[in-house]
PDB file of C-alpha atoms and ligand atoms in Angstrom:
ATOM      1  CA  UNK A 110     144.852  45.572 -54.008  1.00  0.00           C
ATOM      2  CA  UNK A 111     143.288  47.037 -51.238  1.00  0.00           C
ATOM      3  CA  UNK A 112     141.090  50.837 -51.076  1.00  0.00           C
ATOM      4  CA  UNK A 113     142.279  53.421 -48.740  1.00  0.00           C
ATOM      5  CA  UNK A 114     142.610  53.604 -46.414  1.00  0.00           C
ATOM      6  CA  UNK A 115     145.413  51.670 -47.290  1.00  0.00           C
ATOM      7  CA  UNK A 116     148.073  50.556 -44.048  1.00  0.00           C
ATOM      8  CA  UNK A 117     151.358  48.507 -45.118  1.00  0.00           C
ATOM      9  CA  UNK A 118     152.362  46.614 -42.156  1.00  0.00           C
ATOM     10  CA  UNK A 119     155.715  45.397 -42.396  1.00  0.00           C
ATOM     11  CA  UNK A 120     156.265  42.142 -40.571  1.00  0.00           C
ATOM     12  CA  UNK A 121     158.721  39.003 -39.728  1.00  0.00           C
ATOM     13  CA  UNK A 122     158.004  39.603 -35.814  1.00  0.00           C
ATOM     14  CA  UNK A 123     155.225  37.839 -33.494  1.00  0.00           C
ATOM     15  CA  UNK A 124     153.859  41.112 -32.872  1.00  0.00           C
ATOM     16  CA  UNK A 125     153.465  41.714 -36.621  1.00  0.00           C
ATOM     17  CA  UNK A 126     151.312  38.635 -36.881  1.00  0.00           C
ATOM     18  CA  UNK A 127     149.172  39.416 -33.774  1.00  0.00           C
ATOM     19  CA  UNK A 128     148.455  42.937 -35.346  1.00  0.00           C
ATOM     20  CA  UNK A 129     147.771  41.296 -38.768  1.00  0.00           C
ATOM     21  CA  UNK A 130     144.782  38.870 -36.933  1.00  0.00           C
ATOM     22  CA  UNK A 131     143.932  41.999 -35.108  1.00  0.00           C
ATOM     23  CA  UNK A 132     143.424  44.298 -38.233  1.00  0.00           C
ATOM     24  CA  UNK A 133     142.275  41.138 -39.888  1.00  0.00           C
ATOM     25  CA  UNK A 134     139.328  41.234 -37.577  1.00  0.00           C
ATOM     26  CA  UNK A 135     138.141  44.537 -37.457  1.00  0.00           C
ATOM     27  CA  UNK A 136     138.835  45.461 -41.130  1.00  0.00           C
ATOM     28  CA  UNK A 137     138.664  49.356 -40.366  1.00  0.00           C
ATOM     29  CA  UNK A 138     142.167  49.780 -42.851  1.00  0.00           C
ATOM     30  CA  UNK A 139     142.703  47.677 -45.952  1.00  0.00           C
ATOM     31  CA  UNK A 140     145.864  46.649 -44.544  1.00  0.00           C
ATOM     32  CA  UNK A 141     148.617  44.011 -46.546  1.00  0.00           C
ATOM     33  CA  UNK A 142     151.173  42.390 -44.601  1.00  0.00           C
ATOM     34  CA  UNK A 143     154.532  41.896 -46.310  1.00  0.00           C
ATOM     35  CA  UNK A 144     157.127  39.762 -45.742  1.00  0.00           C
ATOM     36  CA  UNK A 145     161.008  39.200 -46.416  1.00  0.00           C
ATOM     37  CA  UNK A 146     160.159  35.941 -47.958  1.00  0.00           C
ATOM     38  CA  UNK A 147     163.148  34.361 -45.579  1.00  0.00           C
ATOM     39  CA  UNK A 148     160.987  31.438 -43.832  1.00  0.00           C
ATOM     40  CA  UNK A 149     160.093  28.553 -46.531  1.00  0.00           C
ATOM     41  CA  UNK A 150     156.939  27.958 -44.994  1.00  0.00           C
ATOM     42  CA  UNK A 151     155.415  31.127 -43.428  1.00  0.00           C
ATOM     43  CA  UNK A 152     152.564  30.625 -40.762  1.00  0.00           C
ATOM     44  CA  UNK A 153     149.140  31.240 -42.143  1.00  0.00           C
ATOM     45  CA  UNK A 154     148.455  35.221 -42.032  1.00  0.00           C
ATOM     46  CA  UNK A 155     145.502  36.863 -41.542  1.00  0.00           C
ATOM     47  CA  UNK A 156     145.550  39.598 -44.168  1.00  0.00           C
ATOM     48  CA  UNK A 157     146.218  40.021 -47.568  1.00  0.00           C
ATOM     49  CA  UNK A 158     149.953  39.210 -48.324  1.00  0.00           C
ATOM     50  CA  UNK A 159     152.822  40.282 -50.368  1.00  0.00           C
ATOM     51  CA  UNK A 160     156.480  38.390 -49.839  1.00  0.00           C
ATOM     52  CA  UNK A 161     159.841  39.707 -50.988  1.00  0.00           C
ATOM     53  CA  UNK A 162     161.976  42.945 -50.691  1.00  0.00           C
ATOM     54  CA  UNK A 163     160.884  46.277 -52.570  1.00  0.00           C
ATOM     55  CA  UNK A 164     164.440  47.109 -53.914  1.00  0.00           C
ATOM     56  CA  UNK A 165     165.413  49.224 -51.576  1.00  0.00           C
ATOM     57  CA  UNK A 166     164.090  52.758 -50.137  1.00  0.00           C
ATOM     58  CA  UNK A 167     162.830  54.075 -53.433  1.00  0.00           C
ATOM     59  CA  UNK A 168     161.429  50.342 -54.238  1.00  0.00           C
ATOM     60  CA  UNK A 169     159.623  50.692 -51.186  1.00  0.00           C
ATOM     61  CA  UNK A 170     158.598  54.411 -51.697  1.00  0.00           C
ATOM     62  CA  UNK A 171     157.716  53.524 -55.122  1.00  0.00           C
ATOM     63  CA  UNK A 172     155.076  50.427 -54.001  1.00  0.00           C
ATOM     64  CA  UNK A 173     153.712  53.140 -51.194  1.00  0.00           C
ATOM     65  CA  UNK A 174     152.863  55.666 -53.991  1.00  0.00           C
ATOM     66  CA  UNK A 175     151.369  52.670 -56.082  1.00  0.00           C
ATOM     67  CA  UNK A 176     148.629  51.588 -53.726  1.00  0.00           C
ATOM     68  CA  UNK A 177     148.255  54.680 -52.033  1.00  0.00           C
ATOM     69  CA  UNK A 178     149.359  53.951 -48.454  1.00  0.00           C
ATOM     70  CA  UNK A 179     148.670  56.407 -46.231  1.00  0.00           C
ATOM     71  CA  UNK A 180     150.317  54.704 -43.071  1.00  0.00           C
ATOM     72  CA  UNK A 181     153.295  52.694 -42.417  1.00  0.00           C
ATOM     73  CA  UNK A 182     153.877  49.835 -39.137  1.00  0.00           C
ATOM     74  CA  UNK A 183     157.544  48.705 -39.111  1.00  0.00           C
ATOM     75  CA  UNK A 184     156.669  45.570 -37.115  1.00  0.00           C
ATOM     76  CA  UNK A 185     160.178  43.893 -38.658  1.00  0.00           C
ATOM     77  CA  UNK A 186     161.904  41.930 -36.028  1.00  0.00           C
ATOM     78  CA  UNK A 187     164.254  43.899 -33.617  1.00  0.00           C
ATOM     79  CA  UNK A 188     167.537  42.641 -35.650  1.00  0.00           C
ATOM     80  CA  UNK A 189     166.207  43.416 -39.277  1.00  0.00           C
ATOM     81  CA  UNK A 190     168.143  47.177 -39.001  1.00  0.00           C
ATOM     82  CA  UNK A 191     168.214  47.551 -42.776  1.00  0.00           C
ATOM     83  CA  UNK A 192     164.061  47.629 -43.087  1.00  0.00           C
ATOM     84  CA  UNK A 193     163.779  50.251 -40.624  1.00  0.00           C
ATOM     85  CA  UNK A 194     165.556  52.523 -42.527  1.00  0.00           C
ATOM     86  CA  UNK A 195     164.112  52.058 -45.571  1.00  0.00           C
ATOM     87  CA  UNK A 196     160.860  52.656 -43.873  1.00  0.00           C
ATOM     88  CA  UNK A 197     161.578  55.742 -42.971  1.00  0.00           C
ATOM     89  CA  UNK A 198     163.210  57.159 -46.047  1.00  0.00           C
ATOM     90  CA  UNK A 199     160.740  55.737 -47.930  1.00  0.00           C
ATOM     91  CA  UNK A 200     157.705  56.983 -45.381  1.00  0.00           C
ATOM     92  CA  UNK A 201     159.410  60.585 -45.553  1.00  0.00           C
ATOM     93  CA  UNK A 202     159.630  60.571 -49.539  1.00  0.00           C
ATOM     94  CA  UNK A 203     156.160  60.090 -50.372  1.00  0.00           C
ATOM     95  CA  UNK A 204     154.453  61.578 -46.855  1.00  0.00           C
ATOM     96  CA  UNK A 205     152.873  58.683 -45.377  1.00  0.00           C
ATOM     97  CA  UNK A 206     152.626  57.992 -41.394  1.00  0.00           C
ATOM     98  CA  UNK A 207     155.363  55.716 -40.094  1.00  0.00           C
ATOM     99  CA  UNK A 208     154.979  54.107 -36.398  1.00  0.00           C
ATOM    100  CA  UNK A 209     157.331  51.598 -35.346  1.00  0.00           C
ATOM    101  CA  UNK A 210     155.920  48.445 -33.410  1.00  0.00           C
ATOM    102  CA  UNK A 211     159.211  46.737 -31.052  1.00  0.00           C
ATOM    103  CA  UNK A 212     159.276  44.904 -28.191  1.00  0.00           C
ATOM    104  CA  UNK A 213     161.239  46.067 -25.772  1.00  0.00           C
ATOM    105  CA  UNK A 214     165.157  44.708 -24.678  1.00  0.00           C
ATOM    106  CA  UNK A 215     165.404  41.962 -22.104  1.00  0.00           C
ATOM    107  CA  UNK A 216     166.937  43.329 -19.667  1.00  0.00           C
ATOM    108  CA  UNK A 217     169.300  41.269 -17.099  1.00  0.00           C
ATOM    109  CA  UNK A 218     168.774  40.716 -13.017  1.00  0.00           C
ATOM    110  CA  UNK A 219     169.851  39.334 -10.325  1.00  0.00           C
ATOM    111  CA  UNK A 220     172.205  35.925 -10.945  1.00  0.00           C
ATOM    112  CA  UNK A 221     171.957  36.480 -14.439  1.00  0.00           C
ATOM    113  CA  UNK A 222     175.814  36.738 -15.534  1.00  0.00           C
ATOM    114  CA  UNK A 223     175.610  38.100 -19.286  1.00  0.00           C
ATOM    115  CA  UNK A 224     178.086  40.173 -21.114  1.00  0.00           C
ATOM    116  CA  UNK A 225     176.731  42.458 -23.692  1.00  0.00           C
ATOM    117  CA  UNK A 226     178.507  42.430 -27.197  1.00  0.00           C
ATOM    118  CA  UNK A 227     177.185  44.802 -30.237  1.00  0.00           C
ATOM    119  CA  UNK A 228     177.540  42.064 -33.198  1.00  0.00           C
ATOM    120  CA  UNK A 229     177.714  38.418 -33.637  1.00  0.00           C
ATOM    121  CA  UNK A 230     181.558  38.481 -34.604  1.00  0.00           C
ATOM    122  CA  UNK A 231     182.040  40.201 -30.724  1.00  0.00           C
ATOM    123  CA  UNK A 232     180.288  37.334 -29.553  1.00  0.00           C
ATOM    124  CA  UNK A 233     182.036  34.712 -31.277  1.00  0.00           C
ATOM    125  CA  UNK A 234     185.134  36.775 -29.902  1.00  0.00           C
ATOM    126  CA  UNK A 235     183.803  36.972 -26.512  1.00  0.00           C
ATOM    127  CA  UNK A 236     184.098  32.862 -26.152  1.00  0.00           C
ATOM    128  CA  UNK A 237     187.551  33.062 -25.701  1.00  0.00           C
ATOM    129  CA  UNK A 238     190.499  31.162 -26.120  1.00  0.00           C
ATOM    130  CA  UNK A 239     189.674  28.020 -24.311  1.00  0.00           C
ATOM    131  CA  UNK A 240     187.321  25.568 -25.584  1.00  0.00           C
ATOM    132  CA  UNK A 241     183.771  25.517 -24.069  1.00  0.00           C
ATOM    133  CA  UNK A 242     179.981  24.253 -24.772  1.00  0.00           C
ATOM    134  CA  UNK A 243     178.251  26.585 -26.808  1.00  0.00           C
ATOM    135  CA  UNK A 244     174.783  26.691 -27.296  1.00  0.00           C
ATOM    136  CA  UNK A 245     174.131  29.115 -30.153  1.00  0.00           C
ATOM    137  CA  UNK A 246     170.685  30.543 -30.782  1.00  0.00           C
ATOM    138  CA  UNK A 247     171.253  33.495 -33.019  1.00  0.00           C
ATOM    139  CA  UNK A 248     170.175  32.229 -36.337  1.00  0.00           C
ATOM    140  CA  UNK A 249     171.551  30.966 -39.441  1.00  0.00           C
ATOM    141  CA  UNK A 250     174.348  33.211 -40.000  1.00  0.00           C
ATOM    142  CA  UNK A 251     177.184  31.243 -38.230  1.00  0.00           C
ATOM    143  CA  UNK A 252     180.729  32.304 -40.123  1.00  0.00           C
ATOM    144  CA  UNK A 253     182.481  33.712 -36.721  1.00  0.00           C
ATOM    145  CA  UNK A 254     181.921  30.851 -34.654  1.00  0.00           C
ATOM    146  CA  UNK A 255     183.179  28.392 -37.620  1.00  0.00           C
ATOM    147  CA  UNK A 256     186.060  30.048 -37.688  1.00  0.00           C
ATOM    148  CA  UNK A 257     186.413  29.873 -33.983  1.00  0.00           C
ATOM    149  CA  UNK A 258     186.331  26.009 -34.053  1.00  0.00           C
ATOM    150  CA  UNK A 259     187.630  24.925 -31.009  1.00  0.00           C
ATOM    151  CA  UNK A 260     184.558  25.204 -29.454  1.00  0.00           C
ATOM    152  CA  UNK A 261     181.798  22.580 -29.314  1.00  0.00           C
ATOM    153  CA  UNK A 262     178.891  24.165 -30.782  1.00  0.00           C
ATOM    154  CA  UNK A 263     175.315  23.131 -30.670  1.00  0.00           C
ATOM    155  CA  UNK A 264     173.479  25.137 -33.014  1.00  0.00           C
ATOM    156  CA  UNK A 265     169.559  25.809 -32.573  1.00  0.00           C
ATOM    157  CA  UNK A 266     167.772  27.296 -35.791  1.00  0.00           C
ATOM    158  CA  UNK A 267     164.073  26.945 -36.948  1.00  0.00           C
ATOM    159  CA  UNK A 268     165.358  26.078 -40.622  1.00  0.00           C
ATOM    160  CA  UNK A 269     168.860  24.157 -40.957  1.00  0.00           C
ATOM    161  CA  UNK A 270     171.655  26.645 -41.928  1.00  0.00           C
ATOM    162  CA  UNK A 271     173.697  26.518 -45.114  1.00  0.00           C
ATOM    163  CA  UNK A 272     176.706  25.366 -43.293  1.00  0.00           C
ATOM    164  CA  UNK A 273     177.855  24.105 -39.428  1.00  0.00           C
ATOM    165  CA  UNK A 274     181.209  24.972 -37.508  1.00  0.00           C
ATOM    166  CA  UNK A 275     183.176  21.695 -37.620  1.00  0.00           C
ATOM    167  CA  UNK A 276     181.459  19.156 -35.391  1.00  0.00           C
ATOM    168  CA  UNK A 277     178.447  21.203 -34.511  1.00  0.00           C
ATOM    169  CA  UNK A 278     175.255  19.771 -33.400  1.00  0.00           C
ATOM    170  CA  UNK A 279     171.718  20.534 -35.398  1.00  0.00           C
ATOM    171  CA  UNK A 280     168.559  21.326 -33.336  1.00  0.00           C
ATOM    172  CA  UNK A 281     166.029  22.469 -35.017  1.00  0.00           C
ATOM    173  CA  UNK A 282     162.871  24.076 -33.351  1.00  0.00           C
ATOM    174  CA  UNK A 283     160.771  26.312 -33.158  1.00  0.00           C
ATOM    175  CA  UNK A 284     159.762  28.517 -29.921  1.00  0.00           C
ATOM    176  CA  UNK A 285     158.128  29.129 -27.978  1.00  0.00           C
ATOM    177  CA  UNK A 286     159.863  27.350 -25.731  1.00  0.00           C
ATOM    178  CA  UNK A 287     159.151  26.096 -21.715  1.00  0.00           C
ATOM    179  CA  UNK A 288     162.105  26.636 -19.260  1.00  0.00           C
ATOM    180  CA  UNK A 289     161.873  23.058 -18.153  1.00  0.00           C
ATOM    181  CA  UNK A 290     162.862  22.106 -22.180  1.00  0.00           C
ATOM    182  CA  UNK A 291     165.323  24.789 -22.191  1.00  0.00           C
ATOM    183  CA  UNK A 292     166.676  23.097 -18.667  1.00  0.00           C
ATOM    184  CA  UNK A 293     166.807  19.967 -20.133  1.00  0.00           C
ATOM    185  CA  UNK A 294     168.768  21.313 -23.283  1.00  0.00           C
ATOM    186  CA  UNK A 295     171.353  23.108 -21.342  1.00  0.00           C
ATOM    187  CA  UNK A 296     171.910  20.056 -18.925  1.00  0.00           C
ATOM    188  CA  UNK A 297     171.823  16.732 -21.204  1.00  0.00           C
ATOM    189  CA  UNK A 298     174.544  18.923 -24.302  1.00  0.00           C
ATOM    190  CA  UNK A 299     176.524  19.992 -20.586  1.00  0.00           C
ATOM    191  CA  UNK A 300     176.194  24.021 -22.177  1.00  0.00           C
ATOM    192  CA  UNK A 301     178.510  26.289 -20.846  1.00  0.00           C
ATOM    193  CA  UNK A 302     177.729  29.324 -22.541  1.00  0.00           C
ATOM    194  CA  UNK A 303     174.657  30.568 -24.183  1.00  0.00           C
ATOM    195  CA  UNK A 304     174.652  32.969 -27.407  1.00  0.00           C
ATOM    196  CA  UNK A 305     171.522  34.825 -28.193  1.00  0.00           C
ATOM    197  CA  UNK A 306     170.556  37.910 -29.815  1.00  0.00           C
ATOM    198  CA  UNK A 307     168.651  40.359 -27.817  1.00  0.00           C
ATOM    199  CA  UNK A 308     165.252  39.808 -29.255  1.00  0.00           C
ATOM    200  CA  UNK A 309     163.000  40.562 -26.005  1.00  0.00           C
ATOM    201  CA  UNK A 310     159.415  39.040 -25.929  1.00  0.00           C
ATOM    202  CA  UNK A 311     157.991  35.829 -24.068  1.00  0.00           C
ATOM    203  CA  UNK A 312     158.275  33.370 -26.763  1.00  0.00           C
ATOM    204  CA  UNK A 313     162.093  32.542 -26.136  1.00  0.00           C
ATOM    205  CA  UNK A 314     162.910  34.448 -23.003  1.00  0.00           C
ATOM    206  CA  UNK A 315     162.970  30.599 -21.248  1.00  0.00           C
ATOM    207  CA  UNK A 316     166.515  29.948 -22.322  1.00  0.00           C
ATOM    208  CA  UNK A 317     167.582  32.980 -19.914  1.00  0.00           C
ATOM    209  CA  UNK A 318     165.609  31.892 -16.689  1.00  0.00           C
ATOM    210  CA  UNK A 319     167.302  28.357 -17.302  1.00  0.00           C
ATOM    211  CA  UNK A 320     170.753  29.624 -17.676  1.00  0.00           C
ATOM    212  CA  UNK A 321     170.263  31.977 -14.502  1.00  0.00           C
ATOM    213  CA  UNK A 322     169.281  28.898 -12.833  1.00  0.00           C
ATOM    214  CA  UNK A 323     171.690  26.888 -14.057  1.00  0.00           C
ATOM    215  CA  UNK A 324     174.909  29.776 -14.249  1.00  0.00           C
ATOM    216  CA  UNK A 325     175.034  29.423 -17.493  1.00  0.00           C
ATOM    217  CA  UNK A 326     176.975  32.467 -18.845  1.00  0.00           C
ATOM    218  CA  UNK A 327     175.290  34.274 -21.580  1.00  0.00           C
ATOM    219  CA  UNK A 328     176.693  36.399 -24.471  1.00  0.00           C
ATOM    220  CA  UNK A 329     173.754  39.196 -25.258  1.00  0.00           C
ATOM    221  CA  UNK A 330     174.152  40.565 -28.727  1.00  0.00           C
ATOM    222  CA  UNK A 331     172.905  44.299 -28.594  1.00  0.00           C
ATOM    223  CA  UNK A 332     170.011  45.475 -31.049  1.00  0.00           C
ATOM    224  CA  UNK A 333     171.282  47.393 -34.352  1.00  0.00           C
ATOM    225  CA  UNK A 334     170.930  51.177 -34.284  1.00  0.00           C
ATOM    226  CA  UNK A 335     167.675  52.160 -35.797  1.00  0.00           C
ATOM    227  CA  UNK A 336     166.010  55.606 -36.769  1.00  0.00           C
ATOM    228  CA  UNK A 337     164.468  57.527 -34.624  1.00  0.00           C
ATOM    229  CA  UNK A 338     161.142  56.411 -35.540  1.00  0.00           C
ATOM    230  CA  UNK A 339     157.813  56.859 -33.067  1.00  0.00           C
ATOM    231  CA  UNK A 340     157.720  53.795 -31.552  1.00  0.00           C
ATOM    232  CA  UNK A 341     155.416  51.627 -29.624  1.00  0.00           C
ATOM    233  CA  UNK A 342     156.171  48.298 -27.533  1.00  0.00           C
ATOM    234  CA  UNK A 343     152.858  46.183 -27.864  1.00  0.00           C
ATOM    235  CA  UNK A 344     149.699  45.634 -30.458  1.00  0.00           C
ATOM    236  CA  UNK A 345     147.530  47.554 -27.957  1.00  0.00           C
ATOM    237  CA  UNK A 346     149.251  50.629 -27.875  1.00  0.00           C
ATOM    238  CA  UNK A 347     149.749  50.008 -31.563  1.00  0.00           C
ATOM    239  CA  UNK A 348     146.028  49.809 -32.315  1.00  0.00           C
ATOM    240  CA  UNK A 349     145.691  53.231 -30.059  1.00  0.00           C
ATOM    241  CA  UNK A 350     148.192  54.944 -32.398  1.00  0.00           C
ATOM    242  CA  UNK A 351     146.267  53.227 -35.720  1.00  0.00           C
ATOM    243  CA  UNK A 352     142.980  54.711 -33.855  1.00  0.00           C
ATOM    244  CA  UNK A 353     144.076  58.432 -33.916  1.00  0.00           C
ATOM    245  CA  UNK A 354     145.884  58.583 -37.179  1.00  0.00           C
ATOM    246  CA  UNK A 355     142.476  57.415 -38.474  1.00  0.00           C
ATOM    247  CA  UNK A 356     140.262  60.187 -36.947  1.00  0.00           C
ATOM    248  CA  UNK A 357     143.017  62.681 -38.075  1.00  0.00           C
ATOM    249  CA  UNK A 358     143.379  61.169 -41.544  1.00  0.00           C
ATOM    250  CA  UNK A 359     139.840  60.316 -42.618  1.00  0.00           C
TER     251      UNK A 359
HETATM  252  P1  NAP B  75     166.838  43.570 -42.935  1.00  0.00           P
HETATM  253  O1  NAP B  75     168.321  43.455 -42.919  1.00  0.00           O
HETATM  254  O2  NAP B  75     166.214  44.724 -42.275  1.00  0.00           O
HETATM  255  O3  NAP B  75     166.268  43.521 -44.412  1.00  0.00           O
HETATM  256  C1  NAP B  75     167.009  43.105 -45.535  1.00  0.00           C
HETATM  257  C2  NAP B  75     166.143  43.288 -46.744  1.00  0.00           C
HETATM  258  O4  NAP B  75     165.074  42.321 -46.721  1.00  0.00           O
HETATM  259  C3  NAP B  75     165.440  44.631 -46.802  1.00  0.00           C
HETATM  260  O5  NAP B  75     166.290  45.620 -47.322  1.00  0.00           O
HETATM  261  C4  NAP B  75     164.264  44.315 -47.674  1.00  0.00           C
HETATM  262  O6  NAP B  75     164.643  44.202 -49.034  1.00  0.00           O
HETATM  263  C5  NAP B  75     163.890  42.928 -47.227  1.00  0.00           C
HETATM  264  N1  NAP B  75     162.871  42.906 -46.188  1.00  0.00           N
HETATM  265  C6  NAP B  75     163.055  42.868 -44.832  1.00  0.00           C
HETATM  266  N2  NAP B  75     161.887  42.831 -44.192  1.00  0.00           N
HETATM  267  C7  NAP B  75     160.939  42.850 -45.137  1.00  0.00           C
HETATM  268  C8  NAP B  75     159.527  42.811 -45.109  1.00  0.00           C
HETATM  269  N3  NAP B  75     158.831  42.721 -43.952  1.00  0.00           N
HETATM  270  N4  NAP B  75     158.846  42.845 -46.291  1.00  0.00           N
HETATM  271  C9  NAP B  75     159.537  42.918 -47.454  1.00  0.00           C
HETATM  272  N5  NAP B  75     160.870  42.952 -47.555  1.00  0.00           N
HETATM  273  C10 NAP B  75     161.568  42.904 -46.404  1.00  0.00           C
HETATM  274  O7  NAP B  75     166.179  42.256 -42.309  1.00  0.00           O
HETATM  275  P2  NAP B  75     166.760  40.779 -42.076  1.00  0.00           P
HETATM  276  O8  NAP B  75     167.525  40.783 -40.801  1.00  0.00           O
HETATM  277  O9  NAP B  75     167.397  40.317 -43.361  1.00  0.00           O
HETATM  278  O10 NAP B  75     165.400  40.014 -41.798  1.00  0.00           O
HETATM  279  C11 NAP B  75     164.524  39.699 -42.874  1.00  0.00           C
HETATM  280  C12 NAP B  75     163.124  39.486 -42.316  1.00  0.00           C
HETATM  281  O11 NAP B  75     163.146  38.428 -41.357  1.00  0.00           O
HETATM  282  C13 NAP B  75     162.557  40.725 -41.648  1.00  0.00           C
HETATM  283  O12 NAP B  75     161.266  40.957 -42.123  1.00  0.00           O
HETATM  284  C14 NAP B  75     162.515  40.376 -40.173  1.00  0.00           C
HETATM  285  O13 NAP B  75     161.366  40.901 -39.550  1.00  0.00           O
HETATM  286  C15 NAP B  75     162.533  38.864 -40.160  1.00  0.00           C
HETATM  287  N6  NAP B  75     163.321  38.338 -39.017  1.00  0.00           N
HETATM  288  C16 NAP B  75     164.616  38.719 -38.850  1.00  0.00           C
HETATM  289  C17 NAP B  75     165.327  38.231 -37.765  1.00  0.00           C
HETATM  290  C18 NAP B  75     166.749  38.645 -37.512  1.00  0.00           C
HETATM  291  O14 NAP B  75     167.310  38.207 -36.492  1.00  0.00           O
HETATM  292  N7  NAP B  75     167.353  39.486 -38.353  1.00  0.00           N
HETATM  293  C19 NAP B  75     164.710  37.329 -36.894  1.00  0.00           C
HETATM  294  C20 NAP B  75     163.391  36.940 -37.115  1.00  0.00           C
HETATM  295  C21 NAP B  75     162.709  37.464 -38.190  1.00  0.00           C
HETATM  296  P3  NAP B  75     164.476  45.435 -50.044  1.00  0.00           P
HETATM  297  O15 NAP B  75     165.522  46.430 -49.648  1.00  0.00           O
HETATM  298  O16 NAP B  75     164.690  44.839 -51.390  1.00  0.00           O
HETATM  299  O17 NAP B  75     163.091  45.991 -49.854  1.00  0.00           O
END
């Protein structure tokens, strides 16, 4: 295990993994990157890694106290609500630094015809009555749209889900992805609605511009609450932070 200065970053995010090749590089904090342990095969990381939860707050708070971190990056992906707040209880038990690294929301414009739901069951709800093509990209947890089978689903995951809604079609892939693909995908399965999670950034924002294009409706699932945590929307401004808590730490 590392020396102090000793930085946990906290990752599962594209963000997470550029700061990991950044820190990687200039080795100024003996920084380990951990991970939920979800994806079978992570991508290669650039620093020293740990996989799999802490048990909880006081797990976490207890590991902290262990390998004397003195600083905290939440760079957890925008959905994964539960780490967040275990970050910050933990971060406020045993006094270390927390700053929270998140992308910020997309946002919709003009032609884009989205309705904002706060949960996946919402936007399983938010389908309707009538049967329609569905293209669903929020992940592996699919339960509210099996039980809304009526619909023909075609389900887009980067690992194949325990279980499809009756009929449902498999694609699996990875982003990012180019809008001409993500044209292609909406015209040759005839999609009439797209289902996404609001997880901002680049590397899937293509589906959008091709359903604006296209008027393809969208269901937008809201980000879960989170802390109030001081927060920062890019590796730069992360690094910034990470450069001042140094000068006042050490
Ligand atoms: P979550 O609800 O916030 O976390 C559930 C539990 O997983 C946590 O309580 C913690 O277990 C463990 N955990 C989460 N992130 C961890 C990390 N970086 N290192 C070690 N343990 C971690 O998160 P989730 O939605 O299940 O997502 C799990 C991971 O996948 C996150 O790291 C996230 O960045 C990534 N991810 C999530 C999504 C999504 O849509 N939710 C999408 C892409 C990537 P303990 O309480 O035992 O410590």
């Amino acid at each position: 295990m590392p020396e102090p200065p000793a930085l946990l970053l906290l990752g599962g995010s594209t963000e997470a993994a550029a700061l990991a090749r950044v820190l990687a590089a200039r080795r100024r904090w003996a920084a380990v990157l951990s991970l939920a342990g979800r994806t079978v095969r992570p991508a290669a990381q650039a620093l020293p890694m740990r996989v799999g939860g802490f048990g909880g707050a006081a797990g976490l708070a207890d590991w902290l106290r262990a390998h004397g971190v003195r600083v905290v990056v939440d760079a957890t992906h925008p959905f994964a609500a539960r780490m967040g707040a275990n970050a910050r209880a933990a971060t406020a038990a045993c006094g270390a630094a927390l700053l929270r690294l998140e992308r910020p929301a997309w946002v919709a414009g003009t032609g884009d015809r989205w309705t904002a739901v706060p949960d996946l069951e919402a936007a399983a709800e938010a389908l309707g009555p009538a049967p329609r093509r569905v293209l669903l990209t929020t992940g592996r947890e699919l339960e509210p749209f099996a039980r809304r089978p009526w619909h023909r689903y075609v389900v887009r995951c980067i690992e194949p889900p325990a279980g499809l809604p009756p009929g449902a079609e498999l694609v699996l892939a990875r982003g990012p992805f180019t809008p001409e693909g993500e044209r292609a995908l909406l015209r040759e399965r005839g999609v009439e609605v797209l289902v996404t999670k609001n997880a901002g950034g680049d590397a899937t924002a293509a589906k959008l511009v091709a359903a604006r294009e296209a008027g393809v409706a969208v269901v937008m699932v809201a980000r879960p609450q989170r802390p109030e945590v001081e927060t920062v929307r890019d590796v730069a401004a992360a690094l910034r932070w990470l450069d001042r808590k140094e000068a006042l730490l050490f």
